[in-house]
Structures are given as C-alpha cells and as structure tokens.
Coordinates of C-alpha atoms in Angstrom, one line a residue:
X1 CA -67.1 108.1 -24.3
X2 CA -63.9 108.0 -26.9
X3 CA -62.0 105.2 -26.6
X4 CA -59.0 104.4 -29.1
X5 CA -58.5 101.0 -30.0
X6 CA -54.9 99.8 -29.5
X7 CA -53.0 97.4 -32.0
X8 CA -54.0 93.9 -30.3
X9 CA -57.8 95.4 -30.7
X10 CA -58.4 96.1 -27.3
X11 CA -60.3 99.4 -26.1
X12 CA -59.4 101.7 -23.4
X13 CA -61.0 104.6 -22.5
X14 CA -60.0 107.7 -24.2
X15 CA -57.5 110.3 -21.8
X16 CA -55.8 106.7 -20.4
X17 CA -52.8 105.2 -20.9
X18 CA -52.6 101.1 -21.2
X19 CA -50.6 100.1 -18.9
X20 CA -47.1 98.7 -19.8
X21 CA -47.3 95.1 -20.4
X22 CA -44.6 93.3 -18.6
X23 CA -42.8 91.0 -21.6
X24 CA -43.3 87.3 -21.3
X25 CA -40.5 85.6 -18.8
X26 CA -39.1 83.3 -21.1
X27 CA -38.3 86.1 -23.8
X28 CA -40.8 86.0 -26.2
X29 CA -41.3 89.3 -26.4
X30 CA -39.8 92.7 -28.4
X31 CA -36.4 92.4 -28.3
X32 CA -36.3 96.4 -28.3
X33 CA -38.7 96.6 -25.2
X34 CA -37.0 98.2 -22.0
X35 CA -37.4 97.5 -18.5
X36 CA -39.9 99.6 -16.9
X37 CA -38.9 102.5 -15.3
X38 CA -40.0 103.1 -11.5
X39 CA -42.1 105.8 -11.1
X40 CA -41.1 108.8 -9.3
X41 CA -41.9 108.7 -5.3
X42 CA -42.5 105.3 -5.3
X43 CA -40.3 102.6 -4.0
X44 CA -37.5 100.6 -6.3
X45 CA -38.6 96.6 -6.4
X46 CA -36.6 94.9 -4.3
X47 CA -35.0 92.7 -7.0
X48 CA -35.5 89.4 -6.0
X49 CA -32.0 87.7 -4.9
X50 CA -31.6 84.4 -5.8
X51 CA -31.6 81.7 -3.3
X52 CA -27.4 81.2 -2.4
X53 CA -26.6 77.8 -2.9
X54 CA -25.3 76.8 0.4
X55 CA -23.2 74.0 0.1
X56 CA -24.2 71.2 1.3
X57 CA -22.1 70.0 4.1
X58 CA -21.2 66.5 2.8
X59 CA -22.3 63.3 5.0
X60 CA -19.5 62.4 7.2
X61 CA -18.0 59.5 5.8
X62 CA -18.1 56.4 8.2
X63 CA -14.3 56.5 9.0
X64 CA -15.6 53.9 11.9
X65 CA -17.2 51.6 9.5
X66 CA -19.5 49.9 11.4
X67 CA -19.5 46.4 10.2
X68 CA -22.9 44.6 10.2
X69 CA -24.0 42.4 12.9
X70 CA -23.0 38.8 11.6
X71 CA -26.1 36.6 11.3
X72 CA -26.6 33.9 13.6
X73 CA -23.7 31.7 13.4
X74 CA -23.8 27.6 13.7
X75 CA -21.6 25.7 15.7
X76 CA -19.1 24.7 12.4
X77 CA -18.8 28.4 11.4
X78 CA -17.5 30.0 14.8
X79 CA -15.2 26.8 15.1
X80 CA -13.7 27.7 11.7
X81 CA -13.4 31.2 12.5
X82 CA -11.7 30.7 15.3
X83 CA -9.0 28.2 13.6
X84 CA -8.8 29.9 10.7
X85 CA -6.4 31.9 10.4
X86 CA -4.2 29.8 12.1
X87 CA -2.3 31.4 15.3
X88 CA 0.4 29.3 15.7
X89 CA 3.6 30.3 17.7
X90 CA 7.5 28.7 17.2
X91 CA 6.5 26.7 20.8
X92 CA 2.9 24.9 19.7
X93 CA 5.1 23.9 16.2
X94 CA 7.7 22.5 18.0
X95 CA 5.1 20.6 20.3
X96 CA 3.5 20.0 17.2
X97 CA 6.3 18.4 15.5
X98 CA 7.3 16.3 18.3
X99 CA 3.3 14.8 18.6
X100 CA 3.7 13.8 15.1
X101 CA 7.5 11.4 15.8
X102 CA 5.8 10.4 18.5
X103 CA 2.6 9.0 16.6
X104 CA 4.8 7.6 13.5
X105 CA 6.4 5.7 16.1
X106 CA 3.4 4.3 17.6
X107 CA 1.7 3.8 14.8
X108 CA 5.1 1.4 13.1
X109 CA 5.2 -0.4 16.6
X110 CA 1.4 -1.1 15.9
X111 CA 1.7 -2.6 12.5
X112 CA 4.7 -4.2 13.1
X113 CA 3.2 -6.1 16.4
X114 CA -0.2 -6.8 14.4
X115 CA 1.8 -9.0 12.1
X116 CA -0.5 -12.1 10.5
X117 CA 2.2 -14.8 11.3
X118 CA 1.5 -18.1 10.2
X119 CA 3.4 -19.0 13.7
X120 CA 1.2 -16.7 15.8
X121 CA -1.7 -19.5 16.8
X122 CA 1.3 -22.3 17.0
X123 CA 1.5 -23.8 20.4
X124 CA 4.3 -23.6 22.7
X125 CA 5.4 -27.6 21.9
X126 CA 5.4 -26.6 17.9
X127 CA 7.2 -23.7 18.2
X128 CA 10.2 -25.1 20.3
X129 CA 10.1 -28.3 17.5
X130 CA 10.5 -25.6 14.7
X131 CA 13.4 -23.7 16.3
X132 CA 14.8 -27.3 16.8
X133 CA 14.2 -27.9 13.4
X134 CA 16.2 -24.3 12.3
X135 CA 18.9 -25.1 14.6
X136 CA 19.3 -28.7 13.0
X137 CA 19.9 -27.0 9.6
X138 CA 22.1 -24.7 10.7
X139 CA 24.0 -28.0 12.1
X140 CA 24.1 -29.5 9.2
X141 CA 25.6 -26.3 6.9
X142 CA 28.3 -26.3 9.6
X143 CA 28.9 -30.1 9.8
X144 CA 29.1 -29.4 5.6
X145 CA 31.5 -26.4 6.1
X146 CA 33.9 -28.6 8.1
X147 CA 34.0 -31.5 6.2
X148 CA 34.9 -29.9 2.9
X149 CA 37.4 -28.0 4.7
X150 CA 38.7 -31.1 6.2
X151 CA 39.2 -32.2 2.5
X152 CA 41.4 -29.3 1.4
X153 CA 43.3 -30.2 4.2
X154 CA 43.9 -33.5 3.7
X155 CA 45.0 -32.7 -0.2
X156 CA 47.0 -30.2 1.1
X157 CA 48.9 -32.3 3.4
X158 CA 49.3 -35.4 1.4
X159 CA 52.2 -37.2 0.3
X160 CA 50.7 -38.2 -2.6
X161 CA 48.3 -35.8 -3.8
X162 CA 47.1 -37.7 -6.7
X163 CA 45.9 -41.2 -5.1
X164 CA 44.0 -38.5 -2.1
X165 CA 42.4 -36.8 -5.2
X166 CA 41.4 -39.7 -6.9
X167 CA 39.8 -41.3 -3.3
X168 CA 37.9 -38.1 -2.8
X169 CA 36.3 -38.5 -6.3
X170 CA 35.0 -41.7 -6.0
X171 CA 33.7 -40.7 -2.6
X172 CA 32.1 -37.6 -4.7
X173 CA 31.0 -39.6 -7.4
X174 CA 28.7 -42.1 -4.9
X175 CA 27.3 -39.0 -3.1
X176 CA 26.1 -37.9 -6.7
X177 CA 24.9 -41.1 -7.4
X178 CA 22.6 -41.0 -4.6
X179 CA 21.2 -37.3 -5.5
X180 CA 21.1 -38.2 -9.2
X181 CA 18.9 -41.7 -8.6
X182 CA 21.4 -43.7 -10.3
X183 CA 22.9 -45.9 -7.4
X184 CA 20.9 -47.4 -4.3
X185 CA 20.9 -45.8 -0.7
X186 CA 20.2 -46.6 2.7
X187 CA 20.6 -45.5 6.0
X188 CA 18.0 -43.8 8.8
X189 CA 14.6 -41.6 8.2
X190 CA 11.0 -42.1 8.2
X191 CA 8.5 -43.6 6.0
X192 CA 5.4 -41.5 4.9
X193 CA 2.1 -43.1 4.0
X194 CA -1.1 -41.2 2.9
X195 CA -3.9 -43.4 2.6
X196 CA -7.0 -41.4 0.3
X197 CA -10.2 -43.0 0.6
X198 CA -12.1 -40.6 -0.8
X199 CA -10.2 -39.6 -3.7
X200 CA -9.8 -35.9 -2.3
X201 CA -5.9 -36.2 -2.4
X202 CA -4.5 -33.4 -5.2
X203 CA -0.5 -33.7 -7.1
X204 CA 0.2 -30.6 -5.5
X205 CA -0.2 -31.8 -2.0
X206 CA 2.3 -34.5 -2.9
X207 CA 4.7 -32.1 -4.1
X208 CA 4.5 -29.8 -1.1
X209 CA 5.3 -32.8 0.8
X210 CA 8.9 -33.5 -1.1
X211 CA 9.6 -29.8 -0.6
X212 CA 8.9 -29.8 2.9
X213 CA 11.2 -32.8 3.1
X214 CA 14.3 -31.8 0.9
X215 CA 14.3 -28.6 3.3
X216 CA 14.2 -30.7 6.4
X217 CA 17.5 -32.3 5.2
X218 CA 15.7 -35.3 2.8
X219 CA 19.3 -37.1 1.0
X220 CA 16.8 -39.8 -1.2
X221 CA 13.4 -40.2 -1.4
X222 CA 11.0 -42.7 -3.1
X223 CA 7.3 -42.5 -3.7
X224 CA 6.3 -45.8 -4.3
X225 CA 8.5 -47.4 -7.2
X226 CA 10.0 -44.0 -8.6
X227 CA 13.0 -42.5 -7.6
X228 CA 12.6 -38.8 -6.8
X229 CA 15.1 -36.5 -8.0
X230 CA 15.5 -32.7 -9.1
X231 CA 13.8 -32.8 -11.9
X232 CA 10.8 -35.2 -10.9
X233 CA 7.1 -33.6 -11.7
X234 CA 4.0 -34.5 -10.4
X235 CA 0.7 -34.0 -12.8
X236 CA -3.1 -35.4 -12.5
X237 CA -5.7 -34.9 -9.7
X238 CA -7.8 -37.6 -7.7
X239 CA -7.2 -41.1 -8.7
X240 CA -5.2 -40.0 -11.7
X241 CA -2.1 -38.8 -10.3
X242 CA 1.5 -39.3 -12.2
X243 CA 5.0 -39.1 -11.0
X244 CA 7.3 -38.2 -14.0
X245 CA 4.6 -39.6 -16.1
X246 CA 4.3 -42.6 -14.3
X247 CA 0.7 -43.5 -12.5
X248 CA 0.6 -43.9 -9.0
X249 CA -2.1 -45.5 -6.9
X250 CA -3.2 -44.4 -3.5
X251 CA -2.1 -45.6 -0.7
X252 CA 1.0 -43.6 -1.5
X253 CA 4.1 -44.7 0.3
X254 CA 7.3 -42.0 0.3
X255 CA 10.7 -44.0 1.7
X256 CA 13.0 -41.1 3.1
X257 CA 16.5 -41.3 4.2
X258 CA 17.6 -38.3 6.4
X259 CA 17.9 -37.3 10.2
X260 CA 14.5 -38.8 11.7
X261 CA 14.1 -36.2 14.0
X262 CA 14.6 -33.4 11.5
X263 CA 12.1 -34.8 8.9
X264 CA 9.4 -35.9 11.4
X265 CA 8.7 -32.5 12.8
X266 CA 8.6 -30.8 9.4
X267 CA 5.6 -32.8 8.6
X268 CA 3.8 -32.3 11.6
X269 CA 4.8 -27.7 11.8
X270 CA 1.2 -26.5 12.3
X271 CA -0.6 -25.8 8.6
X272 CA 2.0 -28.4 7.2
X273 CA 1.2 -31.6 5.3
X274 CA 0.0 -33.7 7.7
X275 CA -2.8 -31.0 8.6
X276 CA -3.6 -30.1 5.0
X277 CA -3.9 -33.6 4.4
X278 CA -6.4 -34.4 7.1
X279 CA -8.7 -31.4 6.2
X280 CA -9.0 -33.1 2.9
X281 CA -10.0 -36.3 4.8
X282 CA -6.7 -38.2 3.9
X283 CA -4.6 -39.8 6.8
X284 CA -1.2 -39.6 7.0
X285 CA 0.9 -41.3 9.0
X286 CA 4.9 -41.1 9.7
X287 CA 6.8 -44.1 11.3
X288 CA 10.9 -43.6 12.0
X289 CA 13.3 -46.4 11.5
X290 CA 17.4 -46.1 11.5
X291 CA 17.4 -48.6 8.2
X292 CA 15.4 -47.0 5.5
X293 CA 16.4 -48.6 1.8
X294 CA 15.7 -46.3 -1.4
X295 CA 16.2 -48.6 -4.1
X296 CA 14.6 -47.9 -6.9
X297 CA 17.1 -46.4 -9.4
X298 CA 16.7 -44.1 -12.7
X299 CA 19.2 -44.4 -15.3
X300 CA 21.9 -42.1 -16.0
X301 CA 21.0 -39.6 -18.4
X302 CA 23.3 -37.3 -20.6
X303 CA 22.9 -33.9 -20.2
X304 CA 21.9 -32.6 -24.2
X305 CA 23.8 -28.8 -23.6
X306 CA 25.8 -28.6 -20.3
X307 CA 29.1 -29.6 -19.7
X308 CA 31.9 -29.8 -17.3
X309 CA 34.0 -26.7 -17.1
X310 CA 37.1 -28.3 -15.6
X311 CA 39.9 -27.6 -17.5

C-alpha cells in the first residue's frame, strides 16, 4: 500500500487527501491559510454568535435608606436625644426667663437673710441697750450741732464782738485742755477695774477697751497714773504691759468721765470687753459715780511740723 509522507512526516494512505487542519485559535498559524470552504450539499456552520451583553439592570439604589436599627440604648442616651436638639418655642423662653428673675430673687433674699451678724444670738435686753446706746450718740452730735450754732449766734449778735470772741476761746482752750491731758477734769462716768490673776490679760484687750469707750462718748480717761490721750500706745503682754512706755501692774484701774449710762452698756454689748475678758479668766468690774476726777496730767507738748492756719 503507497502512502506519501506529508511535510510534518506523517503518512496517509496513498489516493487520500489529509484533511485540512484547522489553524490554531490564537493565530499561530500561516498567515496565508484560508478559511475552509463548506462543502457542497452540506450545511453552512452556524457561526457561533456571541453571547449579547445584556446590561445589567443596575441595583436600585435605596432612595428609602433604611437606617440601621440603633443598638440598645441606656437611660442617659435616650434622655439626651430627646433634649438635644433643643425644641424650644417663644412661650417656654419667656416662662423660662421669668423662672430665672424669680430664682435670682430668691436666692439674694436667701443670702441676705443668712447674714452672720454679730447681733444675731444677742438677747432681747442687749439689743434694746445697743439701740439706746446709738440713739445716745446721735444725742450727743445734735446737742454738739446746737451748741456751736448757738455760738455763731451769740458772735453774731454781740455788742462787742471782741470780748464774746475772746470768752469763747478761753472756754475752747479748757475743753482742749481736757482732750489734750494738760489740765485736770471731773465730772460723772464709771470706773473700770480688771483684776488678772492669772496673768492671761493681753495690751490689746486694754486698748479695745479705750476704743470701746471713746466711741461710747469717753471726754477723759485714766489708766492708773497715765493720762490717756490720742496718741497713747499700749505695748507688752502678761505682767509686762506698758502704757506710753510706762509699766503698769494689774489690777488695772481706768477712771472715765462721760454719760454713765452710755459708757456702762458699751462694755457689757454681747462679745465686748467685759466678755472677752472673762473668757481669759480676768474679772472686770464697772461701778458708776456722778463725781469721777481724772487727774493725772501730761505736759504740753510742741507740735515739731504742724501749725495753726489762722491767718
């Protein structure tokens, strides 16, 4: 049996034709090789179509965009929620508004009546003696009011001017006498006498007890043998106390001339000297007499830069 061997070296038998070889799909093969061509009676290939790409309907958005459900939500969370935002309307501002005036006031009538007042715990007896001792005062500014304008007066009306002028002075000059410590007094008050058995009795307490008596309407007072005037000091503590830089000795005994029942009550006010004293286990005693004598005198001292300006 013939058989011709073909150019790849394959054998086929001899009156045959190979059959076409179909060229590789991804072109590889001749470039001058031709589709084969269908044989006669026999069907064309349906050519394969290709596959339409349909396209694809796109997912329907969410146009209701479903919000997740919330996780479970504490107590705190749905409170803020629901007051936050705030919903407020022109009415609940105005209620609003007049809530807040309304607490303001409240709250000044609060602090105001809550006031620490040294006077709060005072009993009823101590609180009519301190009014009594206010309205005394404002006796004496008045009485001092009249009498000076009393004086103008008088040197207004006067025939001779000069002699009325000079009388006045010398009446001036005695008053100034007695505030200055340079002439002897007398007249009513109350005598003061601490007696300090323990020592306990500070120079401080003394002073707060001539300031609580010049402001009860004190005109001379004396603390022992030394005259007290507006510039007297008190210094030392215990047994080794000084008065202008003088010793004193307890018991210490203050001579004060002035309206008894104005100075009296001012050492008694509740948390005034005579209480302080006793906490410190002093005693102090007050005695009233209408003939009190101040005599103990300081001398007349220059002043080193003031002077008159009386033309």
């Amino acid at each position: 049996m013939n058989s011709e061997v073909n150019p790849q070296g394959e054998e086929h038998p001899k009156g045959e034709e190979p059959e076409s070889q179909t060229p590789p799909a991804d072109g590889t093969g001749p470039k001058d090789a031709e589709p084969e061509q269908p044989r006669p009676g026999q069907p064309e290939p349906e050519t394969p179509q290709p596959e339409s790409a349909e396209p694809r309907s796109p997912e329907p958005e969410r146009s209701e965009r479903e919000e997740p459900e919330p996780a479970h939500q504490t107590g705190r969370q749905r409170l803020v929620a629901l007051l936050w935002p705030p919903r407020v309307s022109r009415a609940q501002l105005i209620v609003a508004l007049l809530l807040f005036v309304l607490g303001l006031g409240l709250a000044i009538q609060v602090r105001s009546n809550s006031d620490n007042s040294a006077l709060r715990g005072a009993r009823q007896e101590d609180l009519v003696r301190i009014l009594d001792e206010l309205d005394n005062r404002t006796q004496r500014l008045e009485d001092e009011k009249q009498r000076l304008e009393d004086q103008r007066t008088e040197l207004e009306n006067s025939s001779d001017q000069a002699e009325e002028a000079r009388k006045q002075t010398a009446q001036k000059e005695q008053q100034l006498g007695i505030l200055a410590g340079t002439v002897a007094a007398q007249g009513p008050g109350i005598t003061l006498t601490i007696e300090d058995p323990s020592g306990t009795v500070e120079s401080d307490m003394l002073l707060d007890a001539i300031q609580e008596l010049r402001a009860a309407g004190a005109e001379a007072i004396q603390v022992n043998d030394i005259r007290v005037v507006a510039d007297t000091y008190f210094t030392g503590t215990g047994a080794d106390i000084e008065v202008d830089g003088k010793p004193v000795k307890a018991p210490y005994r203050f001579k004060v001339i002035g309206k008894p029942q104005d100075l009296e009550p001012a050492l008694n006010i509740p948390g005034g000297v005579v209480q302080t004293l006793e906490k410190e286990q002093a005693t102090a005693t007050v005695s009233r007499s209408e003939k009190i004598i101040v005599d103990a005198l300081r001398p007349a001292k220059r002043p080193d830069y003031a002077r008159s300006s009386a033309q």
